[in-house]
Amino acid sequence: MNLREPTLYAPAAHGDGAVLLALRDPASGALSFPRSAYGPRTLEKVELSGHATLLACITLHQPVLPGVVPPLVVARLQLAEGLMVDGVLDATAEPPPGTKMRAVLVAEDGALVCRFRPSA
């Protein structure tokens, strides 16, 4: 099955986990997600672990984009590497802030998409 957004994420080495595709400035160590074609050519392609801490989430009950079927739990997450990102949870309930999460690949409409779920 193909990835829906192969420029944003890739399968992790084991299981159903996912890694996020980012750039790192070798001089400063600063990270940039998602990857961009713009900027210095010295930026290195790196994979982020996909581990995160849930900062906040909300359940959307109205469709926000074509193909997006509610209810949908969207979240603000702080990645283990320090970046803050917005993501979609693989859940229908809202976990409490501080919950440890991990990126996973989930089949949706014939493609694999990246979602976050509480880590064990």
mmCIF file of C-alpha atoms in Angstrom:
data_model
loop_
_atom_site.group_PDB
_atom_site.id
_atom_site.type_symbol
_atom_site.label_atom_id
_atom_site.label_comp_id
_atom_site.label_asym_id
_atom_site.label_seq_id
_atom_site.Cartn_x
_atom_site.Cartn_y
_atom_site.Cartn_z
ATOM 1 C CA MET A 1 0.000 0.000 0.000
ATOM 2 C CA ASN A 2 1.326 3.456 -0.911
ATOM 3 C CA LEU A 3 1.951 6.334 1.481
ATOM 4 C CA ARG A 4 -0.496 9.218 1.033
ATOM 5 C CA GLU A 5 2.182 11.853 1.823
ATOM 6 C CA PRO A 6 5.620 10.271 1.199
ATOM 7 C CA THR A 7 7.378 13.636 1.583
ATOM 8 C CA LEU A 8 6.191 13.903 5.217
ATOM 9 C CA TYR A 9 6.658 10.434 6.709
ATOM 10 C CA ALA A 10 8.033 6.940 6.077
ATOM 11 C CA PRO A 11 7.671 3.524 7.690
ATOM 12 C CA ALA A 12 9.803 2.937 10.776
ATOM 13 C CA ALA A 13 12.184 -0.023 10.810
ATOM 14 C CA HIS A 14 9.797 -2.213 12.833
ATOM 15 C CA GLY A 15 6.050 -2.653 13.288
ATOM 16 C CA ASP A 16 3.450 -0.099 12.258
ATOM 17 C CA GLY A 17 5.475 2.912 13.428
ATOM 18 C CA ALA A 18 6.364 5.916 11.305
ATOM 19 C CA VAL A 19 9.250 8.356 11.180
ATOM 20 C CA LEU A 20 8.846 12.004 10.191
ATOM 21 C CA LEU A 21 11.057 13.377 7.414
ATOM 22 C CA ALA A 22 12.875 16.571 8.392
ATOM 23 C CA LEU A 23 15.938 18.670 7.640
ATOM 24 C CA ARG A 24 18.782 19.576 10.014
ATOM 25 C CA ASP A 25 21.281 22.413 9.783
ATOM 26 C CA PRO A 26 24.643 20.733 10.483
ATOM 27 C CA ALA A 27 26.111 23.972 11.815
ATOM 28 C CA SER A 28 23.448 24.729 14.426
ATOM 29 C CA GLY A 29 21.536 21.447 14.747
ATOM 30 C CA ALA A 30 18.264 23.309 14.066
ATOM 31 C CA LEU A 31 15.502 21.104 12.701
ATOM 32 C CA SER A 32 12.895 21.923 10.072
ATOM 33 C CA PHE A 33 9.705 19.920 9.473
ATOM 34 C CA PRO A 34 8.369 19.344 6.933
ATOM 35 C CA ARG A 35 11.249 19.200 4.477
ATOM 36 C CA SER A 36 11.377 22.059 1.999
ATOM 37 C CA ALA A 37 13.130 22.467 -1.338
ATOM 38 C CA TYR A 38 14.020 26.028 -0.331
ATOM 39 C CA GLY A 39 16.921 27.033 1.874
ATOM 40 C CA PRO A 40 20.635 26.298 2.016
ATOM 41 C CA ARG A 41 21.881 23.220 0.169
ATOM 42 C CA THR A 42 23.885 22.286 3.262
ATOM 43 C CA LEU A 43 20.811 21.050 5.141
ATOM 44 C CA GLU A 44 20.888 17.324 5.910
ATOM 45 C CA LYS A 45 17.917 14.998 5.467
ATOM 46 C CA VAL A 46 17.069 13.320 8.786
ATOM 47 C CA GLU A 47 14.351 11.089 10.188
ATOM 48 C CA LEU A 48 12.615 12.078 13.418
ATOM 49 C CA SER A 49 11.621 9.274 15.784
ATOM 50 C CA GLY A 50 7.863 9.855 15.698
ATOM 51 C CA HIS A 51 7.730 9.905 19.513
ATOM 52 C CA ALA A 52 5.851 12.868 20.981
ATOM 53 C CA THR A 53 4.032 14.282 23.986
ATOM 54 C CA LEU A 54 0.432 15.409 23.603
ATOM 55 C CA LEU A 55 0.037 19.085 24.478
ATOM 56 C CA ALA A 56 -3.645 19.574 23.587
ATOM 57 C CA CYS A 57 -6.326 18.081 21.375
ATOM 58 C CA ILE A 58 -9.851 18.709 20.185
ATOM 59 C CA THR A 59 -12.486 16.608 18.443
ATOM 60 C CA LEU A 60 -13.850 17.990 15.183
ATOM 61 C CA HIS A 61 -17.430 16.991 14.464
ATOM 62 C CA GLN A 62 -17.824 18.887 11.172
ATOM 63 C CA PRO A 63 -16.041 18.055 7.896
ATOM 64 C CA VAL A 64 -13.134 20.463 7.391
ATOM 65 C CA LEU A 65 -11.746 19.155 4.099
ATOM 66 C CA PRO A 66 -13.023 16.900 1.329
ATOM 67 C CA GLY A 67 -12.388 13.272 2.270
ATOM 68 C CA VAL A 68 -11.992 14.032 5.978
ATOM 69 C CA VAL A 69 -14.710 12.163 7.839
ATOM 70 C CA PRO A 70 -15.632 13.350 11.350
ATOM 71 C CA PRO A 71 -15.296 12.787 14.190
ATOM 72 C CA LEU A 72 -11.586 13.536 13.995
ATOM 73 C CA VAL A 73 -9.248 14.212 16.928
ATOM 74 C CA VAL A 74 -6.578 16.770 16.006
ATOM 75 C CA ALA A 75 -3.710 17.491 18.336
ATOM 76 C CA ARG A 76 -0.769 19.739 19.077
ATOM 77 C CA LEU A 77 2.244 17.551 19.844
ATOM 78 C CA GLN A 78 5.789 18.182 20.968
ATOM 79 C CA LEU A 79 8.121 15.781 19.213
ATOM 80 C CA ALA A 80 10.881 14.093 21.215
ATOM 81 C CA GLU A 81 13.344 16.136 19.140
ATOM 82 C CA GLY A 82 11.755 19.387 20.380
ATOM 83 C CA LEU A 83 9.630 20.547 17.437
ATOM 84 C CA MET A 84 5.923 21.244 17.890
ATOM 85 C CA VAL A 85 3.607 19.873 15.194
ATOM 86 C CA ASP A 86 -0.095 19.411 14.586
ATOM 87 C CA GLY A 87 -1.326 15.908 13.876
ATOM 88 C CA VAL A 88 -4.330 13.630 13.804
ATOM 89 C CA LEU A 89 -4.854 10.981 16.462
ATOM 90 C CA ASP A 90 -5.745 7.383 15.699
ATOM 91 C CA ALA A 91 -8.502 7.568 18.301
ATOM 92 C CA THR A 92 -12.018 8.791 18.901
ATOM 93 C CA ALA A 93 -11.393 9.805 22.524
ATOM 94 C CA GLU A 94 -9.242 12.724 23.660
ATOM 95 C CA PRO A 95 -6.272 11.575 25.774
ATOM 96 C CA PRO A 96 -5.153 13.957 28.540
ATOM 97 C CA PRO A 97 -2.312 16.434 27.964
ATOM 98 C CA GLY A 98 1.046 14.883 28.766
ATOM 99 C CA THR A 99 0.173 11.519 27.187
ATOM 100 C CA LYS A 100 3.164 9.952 25.435
ATOM 101 C CA MET A 101 2.364 9.337 21.765
ATOM 102 C CA ARG A 102 3.980 7.688 18.758
ATOM 103 C CA ALA A 103 3.492 8.086 15.027
ATOM 104 C CA VAL A 104 1.946 5.088 13.281
ATOM 105 C CA LEU A 105 0.857 4.244 9.759
ATOM 106 C CA VAL A 106 -2.850 3.517 9.360
ATOM 107 C CA ALA A 107 -4.683 2.333 6.236
ATOM 108 C CA GLU A 108 -7.223 4.906 5.095
ATOM 109 C CA ASP A 109 -8.992 5.035 1.730
ATOM 110 C CA GLY A 110 -6.452 2.750 0.037
ATOM 111 C CA ALA A 111 -3.319 4.522 1.310
ATOM 112 C CA LEU A 112 -1.195 4.621 4.465
ATOM 113 C CA VAL A 113 -1.512 7.823 6.490
ATOM 114 C CA CYS A 114 0.420 9.009 9.529
ATOM 115 C CA ARG A 115 -1.562 9.214 12.772
ATOM 116 C CA PHE A 116 -0.536 9.423 16.420
ATOM 117 C CA ARG A 117 -1.639 7.014 19.134
ATOM 118 C CA PRO A 118 -0.735 6.618 22.798
ATOM 119 C CA SER A 119 2.467 4.623 23.196
ATOM 120 C CA ALA A 120 2.479 1.558 25.386
#
